[in-house]
XYZ file of C-alpha atoms in Angstrom:
294
model
C -27.825 -6.403 23.972
C -25.217 -5.199 21.330
C -26.313 -5.534 18.007
C -22.879 -6.224 15.962
C -23.030 -5.275 12.778
C -23.849 -6.895 9.180
C -21.229 -8.286 7.333
C -20.966 -5.557 4.333
C -21.756 -6.776 0.635
C -19.577 -5.417 -1.501
C -20.044 -3.731 -5.073
C -18.755 -0.539 -5.194
C -15.056 0.286 -4.007
C -13.265 3.635 -3.533
C -9.276 3.409 -3.378
C -7.998 6.794 -2.138
C -4.641 7.525 -3.687
C -3.655 6.789 -7.516
C 0.211 6.384 -6.838
C 1.955 3.149 -7.516
C -0.045 0.889 -5.073
C -3.180 2.875 -5.063
C -3.787 2.525 -8.908
C -2.762 -1.149 -9.150
C -5.037 -2.054 -6.226
C -7.995 -0.562 -8.090
C -7.372 -2.607 -10.930
C -6.863 -5.349 -9.098
C -10.728 -4.572 -7.621
C -11.768 -3.843 -11.192
C -10.062 -7.193 -12.390
C -12.234 -8.803 -9.731
C -15.716 -8.100 -10.767
C -16.145 -4.569 -8.819
C -17.492 -0.913 -10.048
C -13.975 0.998 -8.754
C -13.436 4.700 -8.242
C -9.408 5.721 -7.825
C -9.300 8.810 -6.690
C -6.517 11.403 -5.898
C -5.962 15.329 -5.233
C -3.941 15.360 -8.155
C -5.090 15.201 -11.723
C -1.914 14.593 -13.327
C -1.119 11.461 -10.852
C -4.803 10.107 -12.250
C -3.507 10.490 -15.785
C -0.538 8.785 -14.854
C -1.993 6.086 -13.140
C -4.397 5.742 -15.915
C -1.610 5.557 -18.890
C 0.463 3.109 -16.969
C -2.335 1.038 -16.120
C -3.320 0.683 -19.592
C 0.625 0.153 -20.360
C 0.586 -2.411 -18.202
C -2.519 -4.179 -18.855
C -1.681 -4.424 -22.635
C 1.488 -6.480 -21.187
C -0.439 -8.479 -19.369
C -2.755 -9.522 -22.372
C 0.588 -9.714 -24.566
C 2.054 -12.790 -21.980
C -1.505 -14.068 -21.475
C -1.754 -13.524 -18.151
C -5.690 -11.481 -18.728
C -7.221 -11.512 -22.178
C -7.861 -8.565 -23.758
C -11.729 -8.936 -22.832
C -10.931 -9.341 -19.371
C -8.140 -6.012 -19.540
C -11.208 -3.685 -21.134
C -14.143 -5.005 -19.131
C -12.325 -4.176 -16.069
C -11.293 -0.572 -17.434
C -15.277 -0.082 -18.145
C -15.702 -0.811 -14.204
C -12.566 1.431 -13.287
C -12.833 5.582 -12.922
C -10.628 8.279 -11.878
C -11.707 11.655 -10.030
C -10.419 14.391 -8.143
C -13.693 14.577 -6.450
C -14.235 13.195 -3.301
C -17.575 13.270 -1.697
C -19.674 12.094 -4.377
C -17.362 8.798 -4.921
C -17.218 8.385 -1.073
C -21.562 8.498 -0.855
C -21.880 5.333 -2.481
C -19.277 3.156 -2.000
C -19.087 0.025 0.357
C -15.325 -0.484 0.998
C -12.812 2.441 0.920
C -9.158 1.365 0.688
C -6.452 4.516 1.568
C -3.328 4.299 -0.080
C -1.807 7.843 0.481
C 1.105 9.662 1.817
C 2.684 7.794 5.263
C 1.608 10.216 7.410
C -0.605 10.270 9.915
C -2.144 13.814 9.980
C -2.578 13.534 6.552
C -4.687 9.745 6.827
C -6.620 11.412 9.811
C -8.032 14.253 7.520
C -8.376 11.816 5.131
C -10.583 9.064 7.149
C -12.592 12.224 8.861
C -13.927 12.990 5.807
C -14.660 9.623 4.378
C -16.392 8.898 8.023
C -18.536 12.092 6.673
C -19.715 11.144 3.133
C -19.547 7.826 3.241
C -22.784 5.358 3.992
C -22.737 4.446 7.607
C -22.091 0.216 6.387
C -19.281 1.468 4.870
C -15.557 -0.001 5.845
C -12.590 2.136 5.841
C -9.408 0.395 5.262
C -5.838 1.729 5.322
C -3.471 0.098 3.019
C -0.429 1.482 5.008
C 1.997 -1.143 6.421
C 3.479 1.133 9.353
C 0.594 2.429 10.574
C -1.950 0.614 12.593
C -5.269 1.278 11.591
C -6.027 2.527 15.833
C -3.876 5.034 14.829
C -7.058 6.693 12.390
C -9.879 4.670 13.684
C -10.507 7.244 16.342
C -10.618 10.326 13.353
C -14.263 8.466 12.508
C -17.127 7.594 14.261
C -17.283 4.148 13.723
C -13.934 2.783 14.591
C -15.660 -1.032 14.779
C -15.707 -0.722 10.590
C -12.015 0.093 10.041
C -9.090 -2.375 9.716
C -5.374 -2.457 7.778
C -5.889 -4.109 4.229
C -2.421 -4.237 3.526
C -1.162 -5.149 -0.248
C 1.986 -5.903 -1.541
C 4.353 -3.789 -4.510
C 3.462 -4.312 -7.128
C -0.592 -5.413 -5.853
C -0.833 -6.451 -9.375
C 1.489 -9.454 -9.169
C 1.618 -10.148 -5.494
C -0.784 -12.843 -3.827
C -0.444 -11.688 -0.432
C -3.311 -9.396 1.424
C -2.439 -8.589 5.183
C -5.895 -7.979 7.204
C -5.147 -6.263 10.445
C -7.820 -5.531 12.971
C -7.372 -2.873 15.240
C -8.694 -3.603 19.025
C -12.160 -2.314 17.868
C -13.050 -4.048 14.464
C -15.552 -6.302 14.492
C -15.979 -9.480 13.767
C -17.925 -8.488 10.382
C -15.417 -5.974 9.138
C -12.931 -8.590 9.732
C -14.712 -11.288 7.304
C -16.042 -8.241 5.520
C -12.415 -8.020 4.352
C -11.253 -11.212 4.248
C -14.450 -12.115 2.041
C -13.294 -9.309 -0.617
C -9.655 -10.350 -0.512
C -10.429 -13.567 -1.633
C -12.769 -12.330 -4.136
C -9.769 -10.174 -5.518
C -8.010 -13.378 -6.082
C -5.679 -12.875 -2.926
C -4.700 -14.628 0.158
C -5.707 -12.863 3.535
C -3.124 -13.404 6.293
C -5.014 -12.360 9.331
C -3.473 -10.799 12.213
C -5.689 -10.468 15.366
C -3.449 -8.266 16.708
C -1.648 -4.977 15.281
C 1.928 -4.434 15.296
C 4.076 -2.384 13.461
C 5.084 -3.743 9.919
C 3.206 -6.479 10.034
C 4.214 -10.203 9.266
C 5.925 -9.521 6.105
C 7.367 -6.493 6.551
C 8.770 -7.115 9.934
C 10.977 -10.148 8.207
C 11.635 -7.959 5.006
C 12.893 -4.919 7.146
C 14.924 -6.666 9.588
C 16.964 -7.835 6.319
C 17.254 -4.240 4.851
C 18.272 -2.726 7.817
C 20.803 -5.609 8.072
C 22.148 -5.385 4.388
C 22.307 -1.305 5.075
C 24.307 -1.985 8.183
C 26.729 -4.103 6.148
C 27.273 -1.441 3.209
C 27.589 1.589 5.752
C 30.660 -0.627 7.784
C 32.246 -1.214 4.296
C 31.797 -4.982 3.960
C 30.505 -5.114 0.889
C 28.855 -3.253 -2.041
C 25.048 -2.652 -2.535
C 25.916 -4.963 -5.779
C 26.994 -7.798 -4.061
C 25.055 -7.526 -1.262
C 21.950 -7.879 -3.746
C 23.620 -10.566 -4.964
C 24.368 -12.707 -2.316
C 20.501 -12.280 -1.583
C 19.634 -13.639 -5.261
C 22.256 -16.293 -5.511
C 22.405 -17.721 -2.095
C 18.758 -16.970 -0.803
C 17.055 -16.929 -3.431
C 15.776 -13.736 -3.420
C 14.179 -12.553 -6.649
C 15.676 -9.006 -6.079
C 18.096 -8.289 -3.406
C 16.979 -5.538 -0.590
C 18.617 -2.753 -2.372
C 17.051 -3.330 -5.616
C 13.737 -3.969 -3.620
C 13.903 -0.460 -1.835
C 14.723 1.046 -4.978
C 11.722 -0.942 -6.454
C 9.367 0.371 -3.523
C 10.463 3.656 -3.289
C 13.091 4.881 -0.406
C 10.974 8.018 0.744
C 8.627 4.980 1.758
C 11.285 3.257 3.558
C 12.027 6.837 5.379
C 8.779 7.118 6.134
C 7.981 3.546 7.405
C 11.393 4.014 9.821
C 10.057 7.594 11.328
C 6.616 6.486 11.810
C 8.340 3.208 13.998
C 10.486 5.493 15.621
C 7.477 8.015 16.371
C 5.797 5.388 18.174
C 8.294 3.591 19.877
C 11.170 6.580 21.025
C 13.874 3.866 20.050
C 17.352 5.517 18.419
C 17.141 2.227 16.907
C 14.163 2.550 14.854
C 15.401 5.638 13.330
C 16.428 5.463 9.295
C 19.902 4.985 8.946
C 21.994 7.714 7.784
C 22.523 6.817 4.580
C 18.629 6.673 3.962
C 18.013 10.088 5.581
C 20.622 11.438 3.193
C 19.058 9.906 0.252
C 15.390 11.155 1.006
C 17.263 15.003 1.660
C 18.461 14.565 -1.778
C 15.408 13.432 -3.873
C 17.159 9.792 -4.334
C 13.984 7.970 -4.173
C 14.542 4.842 -6.354
C 13.486 4.195 -9.538
C 10.735 7.229 -9.248
C 13.474 9.649 -9.317
C 15.561 7.823 -11.765
C 18.481 7.562 -8.665
C 18.243 5.550 -5.821
C 20.853 2.716 -4.237
C 21.244 2.441 -8.185
C 21.008 4.831 -11.366
C 18.215 4.564 -13.677
C 18.447 6.187 -17.164
C 15.570 8.184 -17.882
C 13.034 6.772 -20.784
């Protein structure tokens, strides 16, 4: 008789990657009452994460989204480190949010598998790299899944929970329950598909916006204006790309092309040009728009 793994009782969470997504995911989990460690190989990135989260939480307190006591309590549960093995060895749940490169993720998942407790779930925040592409780097493919947050994670409510063919019911249920306990709304996918639900729809809009611009139909500014004023979107597709990062968009398209082999899935010529120039959006000061230095 096959014994199904039990649902993991999550108390301690490890977030791998202190970039724009990882740091906010860490704070969301800390606000949910969990003991959280945010890990990154770059100590400067960790310091930036700490400072930005302080600033963000101060603004949320000013707006009344959180009380000062809630913010301070969350920071008490949140730690930052460049050391992986120790936090991994005590983690009940791991959320990976590093760069969108399969080889980097596979290496990290193999390391996590060596050090994390047997019961721990290893989830990837990736919206383009399905978890089956990293699960076989571990000895626990049944405890691997996608747990995809949206940017900015402190604001967006949706979390896509995606099962790979080997993900156990217990792992899916653990992830769904964790999502609810951090006050987010789970959307469950029982079948892997690149881009999942929300981003497949969003990427179709983005790709069409870029085609309209490249074909000289309309300007970046006017396409964004049309989406805001005619479709009711809070941000236009170019504004949104600048916020999430054109480098992320480039890696997403390359991952989809590598999976499908369809030339239509390659990043647009102008996106490749901007990527090669380092024009990544807000983070670099220039993307589709220019952003003055603070």
